[in-house]
Amino acid sequence: MRAAVLREYGEPLAIESIAPPDVENHGAVVAVEACGICRSDWHAWQGHGEWADDKVPRGQILGHEPVGRIVETGDHVTPFEGGERVAVPFNLGCGDCGACVTGHGNVCPDDRALGFEPAAPGAFAERVHVPHAAYNLTALGESVAPVDAAALGCRYVTAFNALVRRADVAAGEWVAVFGCGGVGLSAVQIANALGARVVAVDVDNATLDLASEIGATETVNGAETNDVPGAIAALTDGGAHVTMDALGRQETCRDAVESLRRRGRHVQVGLTTDAERGEIALPTDAIARGEIDFLGVRGLSPTGYDEVLRLVESDVLDPGRLVTREVGLDDVSDRLAAMDEYETRGIEVVTEL
Ligand SMILES: [Zn+2]
Ligand SMILES: [Zn+2]
């Protein structure tokens, strides 16, 4: 089968012909129909993550946002028998531990990160293996197109987890989203659907226009505004109730925290670059005095996919609206390179494998 393999950091991925995956007893092999291209792929391709023991090794097949059809199941996999269309999370739980059985498989201590470690070769390939398939896979109705379903992961479901489960956003609250790439735009759309009022923050006016189209009430261009927290305080009558840093950069994270009103909640979604190396200085005295919550977010538990899919199937949420480009496997390297200077917009999806 064809697969896109990371052979050297920062160099084009190698398109290779390799053996298709063998199925484990508890696993399933999925024929990939579509797979999103994500800034997490870019981090892996750049060789980031050493500071968090999270550097992806050479030889890895990247790709962690697939949707496809089951073509083979292990002996111990129910309820799937083959042929079902499924959504595949990147954070694959073991299905057995305390985290998994209480609905937090996204932080399973025995997890496998699809497309980021040798035990879980990724989905920039014709076929992908999913371990513990009964726990990790969610059946997808035929009404959702593959490209729309691929747009769900990981960014859309991460934004859902951040706003719904972690920050518990309520209707009428102000939500400020810093960085309107795939996860940021997803957050704008989801916050809008929740009845929140949204401030979108980005440095690109075309991106901010797109954010307005999908539900942002206000926009702030961070490159043209000296005091972003001040601007947000003015727009929101005293500060946002919830902020999200979708980028993981020093200035966006700190600006986001400083844009909160008292008792506000910040959700940290973006991972840092080699400028921050996993650490960002924050105003902890103000966090203490304001009773600010600082919440980490990692994907969404596989057990949470059902809820998101129901909202997509009933047209409350529309991840497909954020897809700006469909490409082939040979184009992935170019699209990753375009992320160097933040030249991509919305969600881009591989639909030709
Ligand atoms: Zn587990
Ligand atoms: Zn992703």
Short mmCIF file of C-alpha atoms and ligand atoms in Angstrom, two decimals:
data_model
loop_
_atom_site.label_atom_id
_atom_site.label_comp_id
_atom_site.label_asym_id
_atom_site.label_seq_id
_atom_site.Cartn_x
_atom_site.Cartn_y
_atom_site.Cartn_z
CA MET A 1 0.00 0.00 0.00
CA ARG A 2 1.04 3.65 -0.41
CA ALA A 3 2.05 5.57 2.68
CA ALA A 4 3.70 8.92 3.50
CA VAL A 5 6.71 8.30 5.75
CA LEU A 6 8.77 10.76 7.80
CA ARG A 7 12.36 9.99 6.81
CA GLU A 8 14.03 13.31 7.69
CA TYR A 9 12.75 16.27 9.72
CA GLY A 10 11.74 19.20 7.55
CA GLU A 11 12.27 17.27 4.29
CA PRO A 12 9.41 16.10 2.03
CA LEU A 13 7.69 12.96 3.31
CA ALA A 14 8.68 9.84 1.36
CA ILE A 15 5.79 8.25 -0.55
CA GLU A 16 6.59 4.55 -0.21
CA SER A 17 5.03 1.22 -1.05
CA ILE A 18 4.88 -0.84 2.15
CA ALA A 19 3.11 -3.92 3.49
CA PRO A 20 -0.40 -3.26 4.80
CA PRO A 21 -0.84 -3.57 8.58
CA ASP A 22 -1.56 -6.90 10.30
CA VAL A 23 -4.57 -6.92 12.57
CA GLU A 24 -4.11 -7.45 16.32
CA ASN A 25 -6.60 -9.62 18.25
CA HIS A 26 -8.33 -6.56 19.68
CA GLY A 27 -7.76 -4.34 16.64
CA ALA A 28 -9.26 -3.47 13.30
CA VAL A 29 -7.79 -2.44 9.96
CA VAL A 30 -9.49 0.55 8.37
CA ALA A 31 -9.30 1.45 4.66
CA VAL A 32 -8.71 5.21 4.80
CA GLU A 33 -11.17 7.34 2.82
CA ALA A 34 -9.93 10.74 3.98
CA CYS A 35 -7.46 12.15 6.53
CA GLY A 36 -7.04 15.72 7.74
CA ILE A 37 -3.67 17.53 7.67
CA CYS A 38 -2.99 19.22 10.99
CA ARG A 39 -0.49 21.48 12.73
CA SER A 40 0.35 18.48 14.94
CA ASP A 41 1.66 16.79 11.78
CA TRP A 42 3.73 19.90 11.18
CA HIS A 43 5.16 19.74 14.73
CA ALA A 44 6.08 16.07 14.15
CA TRP A 45 7.59 16.86 10.76
CA GLN A 46 9.67 19.67 12.30
CA GLY A 47 10.99 17.28 14.96
CA HIS A 48 9.40 19.25 17.82
CA GLY A 49 8.50 17.74 21.17
CA GLU A 50 11.88 16.59 22.47
CA TRP A 51 11.31 18.81 25.54
CA ALA A 52 8.18 16.82 26.41
CA ASP A 53 9.59 13.37 25.48
CA ASP A 54 7.22 13.58 22.55
CA LYS A 55 9.50 13.73 19.50
CA VAL A 56 8.25 11.57 16.64
CA PRO A 57 10.96 9.17 15.38
CA ARG A 58 12.13 8.90 11.77
CA GLY A 59 10.35 6.11 9.92
CA GLN A 60 6.92 7.08 11.26
CA ILE A 61 3.88 7.12 8.98
CA LEU A 62 2.20 10.40 9.90
CA GLY A 63 -1.55 11.16 9.71
CA HIS A 64 -3.92 11.07 12.68
CA GLU A 65 -7.29 12.40 11.46
CA PRO A 66 -8.74 9.54 9.40
CA VAL A 67 -12.15 8.32 8.52
CA GLY A 68 -12.63 5.09 6.65
CA ARG A 69 -14.21 1.69 6.40
CA ILE A 70 -13.34 -1.38 8.46
CA VAL A 71 -11.87 -4.10 6.22
CA GLU A 72 -10.59 -6.56 8.84
CA THR A 73 -11.21 -7.17 12.53
CA GLY A 74 -9.34 -9.17 15.18
CA ASP A 75 -10.84 -12.22 16.91
CA HIS A 76 -11.88 -10.27 19.97
CA VAL A 77 -13.58 -7.28 18.40
CA THR A 78 -17.28 -6.66 18.87
CA PRO A 79 -19.57 -5.04 17.81
CA PHE A 80 -17.86 -4.48 14.44
CA GLU A 81 -17.80 -7.17 11.78
CA GLY A 82 -16.39 -5.30 8.78
CA GLY A 83 -17.71 -2.82 6.25
CA GLU A 84 -18.72 -0.16 8.77
CA ARG A 85 -17.63 3.43 8.23
CA VAL A 86 -15.87 4.71 11.34
CA ALA A 87 -14.31 7.81 12.87
CA VAL A 88 -10.84 7.20 14.34
CA PRO A 89 -9.46 9.27 17.25
CA PHE A 90 -5.72 9.99 17.45
CA ASN A 91 -5.59 9.29 21.18
CA LEU A 92 -6.23 5.56 21.25
CA GLY A 93 -7.12 4.27 24.73
CA CYS A 94 -6.46 0.79 26.11
CA GLY A 95 -10.17 0.46 26.93
CA ASP A 96 -9.52 -1.17 30.33
CA CYS A 97 -7.87 1.26 32.74
CA GLY A 98 -9.47 3.66 35.19
CA ALA A 99 -9.20 6.59 32.80
CA CYS A 100 -10.74 4.67 29.89
CA VAL A 101 -13.68 3.16 31.80
CA THR A 102 -14.60 6.53 33.34
CA GLY A 103 -14.77 8.23 29.92
CA HIS A 104 -11.29 9.77 29.81
CA GLY A 105 -9.55 7.53 27.30
CA ASN A 106 -7.88 10.62 25.81
CA VAL A 107 -5.54 10.63 28.81
CA CYS A 108 -5.15 6.85 29.12
CA PRO A 109 -1.66 6.16 30.58
CA ASP A 110 -1.30 3.21 28.16
CA ASP A 111 -2.54 5.09 25.14
CA ARG A 112 -1.13 4.97 21.65
CA ALA A 113 -0.97 8.22 19.69
CA LEU A 114 -1.97 7.44 16.11
CA GLY A 115 0.60 8.69 13.62
CA PHE A 116 3.05 9.81 16.29
CA GLU A 117 4.70 6.60 17.56
CA PRO A 118 5.93 3.32 16.06
CA ALA A 119 3.22 1.32 17.89
CA ALA A 120 0.58 3.29 15.96
CA PRO A 121 1.54 3.90 12.30
CA GLY A 122 -0.56 6.76 10.94
CA ALA A 123 -3.24 7.26 8.34
CA PHE A 124 -1.43 9.06 5.51
CA ALA A 125 -1.71 5.57 4.01
CA GLU A 126 -4.24 3.40 2.24
CA ARG A 127 -4.86 1.40 5.40
CA VAL A 128 -4.44 2.04 9.10
CA HIS A 129 -4.57 -0.29 12.10
CA VAL A 130 -6.62 0.74 15.14
CA PRO A 131 -5.87 -1.07 18.42
CA HIS A 132 -8.63 -1.79 20.96
CA ALA A 133 -11.10 -1.11 18.18
CA ALA A 134 -14.27 -1.77 20.18
CA TYR A 135 -13.30 1.04 22.56
CA ASN A 136 -11.74 3.48 20.11
CA LEU A 137 -13.88 3.36 16.98
CA THR A 138 -17.21 5.09 16.57
CA ALA A 139 -19.58 4.07 13.78
CA LEU A 140 -20.41 6.91 11.44
CA GLY A 141 -23.69 7.29 9.62
CA GLU A 142 -23.55 7.14 5.84
CA SER A 143 -25.11 10.62 5.74
CA VAL A 144 -21.82 12.30 6.73
CA ALA A 145 -19.40 12.62 3.80
CA PRO A 146 -15.87 11.28 4.41
CA VAL A 147 -14.29 14.70 3.94
CA ASP A 148 -16.63 16.23 6.54
CA ALA A 149 -15.95 13.41 8.97
CA ALA A 150 -12.18 13.77 8.47
CA ALA A 151 -12.58 17.44 9.39
CA LEU A 152 -13.80 16.29 12.82
CA GLY A 153 -10.46 15.05 13.99
CA CYS A 154 -8.43 15.97 15.81
CA ARG A 155 -9.15 19.67 15.77
CA TYR A 156 -12.92 19.76 15.83
CA VAL A 157 -13.30 17.20 18.61
CA THR A 158 -10.51 18.91 20.55
CA ALA A 159 -12.35 22.24 20.35
CA PHE A 160 -15.53 20.45 21.46
CA ASN A 161 -13.76 18.92 24.46
CA ALA A 162 -12.19 22.27 25.32
CA LEU A 163 -15.38 24.33 25.24
CA VAL A 164 -18.06 21.83 26.26
CA ARG A 165 -16.36 19.49 28.69
CA ARG A 166 -13.41 21.45 30.07
CA ALA A 167 -14.61 25.09 30.09
CA ASP A 168 -18.35 24.30 30.31
CA VAL A 169 -19.27 27.29 28.14
CA ALA A 170 -22.77 28.66 28.75
CA ALA A 171 -25.04 30.56 26.38
CA GLY A 172 -24.42 34.31 26.49
CA GLU A 173 -20.84 34.04 27.71
CA TRP A 174 -17.96 35.70 25.85
CA VAL A 175 -15.43 33.26 24.38
CA ALA A 176 -12.18 34.62 22.92
CA VAL A 177 -10.32 32.31 20.56
CA PHE A 178 -6.63 33.05 19.94
CA GLY A 179 -5.33 31.63 16.66
CA CYS A 180 -7.94 30.74 14.04
CA GLY A 181 -6.40 27.78 12.28
CA GLY A 182 -8.33 24.53 12.14
CA VAL A 183 -8.90 24.13 15.87
CA GLY A 184 -9.56 27.84 16.38
CA LEU A 185 -12.19 28.03 13.63
CA SER A 186 -13.74 24.85 14.98
CA ALA A 187 -13.98 26.54 18.37
CA VAL A 188 -15.61 29.63 16.83
CA GLN A 189 -18.28 27.47 15.20
CA ILE A 190 -18.90 25.35 18.30
CA ALA A 191 -19.01 28.33 20.68
CA ASN A 192 -21.50 30.01 18.37
CA ALA A 193 -23.66 26.87 18.35
CA LEU A 194 -23.57 26.89 22.16
CA GLY A 195 -25.04 30.40 22.16
CA ALA A 196 -21.84 32.08 23.29
CA ARG A 197 -20.58 35.37 21.87
CA VAL A 198 -17.22 34.91 20.18
CA VAL A 199 -14.17 37.16 19.74
CA ALA A 200 -11.82 35.71 17.11
CA VAL A 201 -8.17 36.77 17.37
CA ASP A 202 -5.71 36.18 14.52
CA VAL A 203 -3.09 38.08 12.51
CA ASP A 204 -4.65 37.39 9.09
CA ASN A 205 -7.65 39.44 7.96
CA ALA A 206 -8.91 36.80 5.49
CA THR A 207 -8.93 34.27 8.33
CA LEU A 208 -10.83 36.73 10.52
CA ASP A 209 -13.38 37.21 7.71
CA LEU A 210 -13.90 33.45 7.64
CA ALA A 211 -14.29 33.46 11.44
CA SER A 212 -17.00 36.13 11.12
CA GLU A 213 -18.81 34.08 8.47
CA ILE A 214 -19.03 31.07 10.77
CA GLY A 215 -20.18 32.94 13.85
CA ALA A 216 -17.60 35.26 15.43
CA THR A 217 -19.35 38.35 16.86
CA GLU A 218 -16.15 40.40 17.02
CA THR A 219 -12.65 40.07 15.57
CA VAL A 220 -9.27 41.41 16.70
CA ASN A 221 -6.20 41.48 14.44
CA GLY A 222 -3.36 40.79 16.88
CA ALA A 223 -0.76 42.20 14.47
CA GLU A 224 -2.56 45.54 14.26
CA THR A 225 -3.50 45.88 17.95
CA ASN A 226 -0.99 46.97 20.59
CA ASP A 227 -2.98 45.89 23.63
CA VAL A 228 -5.00 42.79 22.75
CA PRO A 229 -6.28 42.12 26.32
CA GLY A 230 -7.34 45.77 26.53
CA ALA A 231 -9.19 45.51 23.22
CA ILE A 232 -10.99 42.36 24.37
CA ALA A 233 -11.91 43.91 27.73
CA ALA A 234 -13.50 46.80 25.83
CA LEU A 235 -15.42 44.51 23.47
CA THR A 236 -16.67 42.20 26.22
CA ASP A 237 -17.46 44.70 28.96
CA GLY A 238 -14.68 43.62 31.29
CA GLY A 239 -13.07 40.52 29.82
CA ALA A 240 -13.95 37.15 28.32
CA HIS A 241 -15.52 34.39 30.40
CA VAL A 242 -13.51 31.80 28.49
CA THR A 243 -10.33 32.07 26.41
CA MET A 244 -8.64 29.47 24.23
CA ASP A 245 -5.03 29.51 23.10
CA ALA A 246 -5.06 27.43 19.95
CA LEU A 247 -1.45 28.22 19.03
CA GLY A 248 0.79 27.57 22.02
CA ARG A 249 2.95 30.64 21.63
CA GLN A 250 4.15 32.85 24.48
CA GLU A 251 2.23 35.92 23.32
CA THR A 252 -1.06 34.16 22.49
CA CYS A 253 -1.15 32.17 25.71
CA ARG A 254 -0.32 35.13 27.91
CA ASP A 255 -2.63 37.52 26.06
CA ALA A 256 -5.43 34.95 26.37
CA VAL A 257 -5.01 34.59 30.14
CA GLU A 258 -4.83 38.37 30.55
CA SER A 259 -8.03 38.78 28.49
CA LEU A 260 -10.16 36.95 31.07
CA ARG A 261 -12.52 38.53 33.55
CA ARG A 262 -12.38 37.37 37.17
CA ARG A 263 -13.25 33.68 37.64
CA GLY A 264 -12.62 33.15 33.92
CA ARG A 265 -11.51 29.84 32.44
CA HIS A 266 -8.60 29.44 30.04
CA VAL A 267 -8.26 26.34 27.86
CA GLN A 268 -4.79 25.52 26.56
CA VAL A 269 -5.01 23.59 23.30
CA GLY A 270 -1.93 24.61 21.29
CA LEU A 271 1.42 22.95 21.92
CA THR A 272 4.54 25.09 22.00
CA THR A 273 7.20 25.49 19.31
CA ASP A 274 10.97 25.38 19.71
CA ALA A 275 10.83 29.03 20.77
CA GLU A 276 9.04 28.13 24.05
CA ARG A 277 10.10 24.48 24.38
CA GLY A 278 7.09 23.59 26.49
CA GLU A 279 7.26 26.48 28.96
CA ILE A 280 5.45 29.82 29.00
CA ALA A 281 5.68 32.48 31.73
CA LEU A 282 2.29 33.48 33.14
CA PRO A 283 1.05 36.16 35.60
CA THR A 284 0.36 33.78 38.48
CA ASP A 285 -0.47 36.51 41.03
CA ALA A 286 -3.28 37.76 38.79
CA ILE A 287 -4.39 34.17 38.21
CA ALA A 288 -4.61 33.64 41.99
CA ARG A 289 -6.35 36.94 42.73
CA GLY A 290 -8.86 36.50 39.91
CA GLU A 291 -9.54 32.82 40.67
CA ILE A 292 -8.65 31.99 37.07
CA ASP A 293 -8.85 28.36 35.91
CA PHE A 294 -6.07 27.19 33.55
CA LEU A 295 -7.24 23.98 31.86
CA GLY A 296 -5.27 21.60 29.64
CA VAL A 297 -6.96 19.86 26.73
CA ARG A 298 -5.92 16.76 24.80
CA GLY A 299 -8.19 15.59 21.99
CA LEU A 300 -11.47 14.04 23.08
CA SER A 301 -12.09 10.70 24.71
CA PRO A 302 -13.15 8.07 22.16
CA THR A 303 -16.29 7.69 24.29
CA GLY A 304 -17.20 11.31 23.51
CA TYR A 305 -17.33 10.93 19.72
CA ASP A 306 -20.93 9.74 19.71
CA GLU A 307 -22.13 13.05 21.14
CA VAL A 308 -20.26 15.11 18.52
CA LEU A 309 -21.42 12.88 15.66
CA ARG A 310 -25.05 13.21 16.73
CA LEU A 311 -24.69 17.01 16.61
CA VAL A 312 -23.13 16.79 13.14
CA GLU A 313 -25.80 14.40 11.85
CA SER A 314 -28.50 16.76 13.11
CA ASP A 315 -26.76 19.77 11.45
CA VAL A 316 -26.15 21.62 14.73
CA LEU A 317 -22.42 21.42 13.94
CA ASP A 318 -20.92 21.53 10.45
CA PRO A 319 -17.19 20.66 10.39
CA GLY A 320 -17.29 20.34 6.58
CA ARG A 321 -17.85 24.10 6.40
CA LEU A 322 -14.24 24.58 7.55
CA VAL A 323 -12.67 22.46 4.80
CA THR A 324 -10.83 24.75 2.40
CA ARG A 325 -8.84 22.27 0.32
CA GLU A 326 -8.82 18.61 -0.71
CA VAL A 327 -5.47 17.15 -1.77
CA GLY A 328 -3.71 13.89 -2.63
CA LEU A 329 -1.13 12.00 -0.59
CA ASP A 330 1.66 13.42 -2.79
CA ASP A 331 0.66 16.96 -1.80
CA VAL A 332 0.95 16.54 1.99
CA SER A 333 4.56 17.74 2.17
CA ASP A 334 3.70 20.97 0.35
CA ARG A 335 0.78 21.62 2.67
CA LEU A 336 2.99 21.03 5.73
CA ALA A 337 5.58 23.45 4.31
CA ALA A 338 2.82 26.04 3.87
CA MET A 339 2.27 25.91 7.64
CA ASP A 340 5.79 27.29 8.24
CA GLU A 341 4.52 30.80 7.62
CA TYR A 342 0.89 30.17 8.59
CA GLU A 343 -0.18 30.15 4.93
CA THR A 344 -2.91 27.53 5.26
CA ARG A 345 -6.49 28.45 6.10
CA GLY A 346 -9.25 26.34 7.65
CA ILE A 347 -8.94 22.55 7.44
CA GLU A 348 -7.17 20.75 4.60
CA VAL A 349 -7.96 17.09 3.95
CA VAL A 350 -6.28 14.29 2.00
CA THR A 351 -8.99 12.63 -0.06
CA GLU A 352 -6.82 10.78 -2.61
CA LEU A 353 -4.71 8.07 -1.05
ZN ZN B 1 -6.73 3.11 29.24
ZN ZN B 2 -4.71 16.90 14.39
#
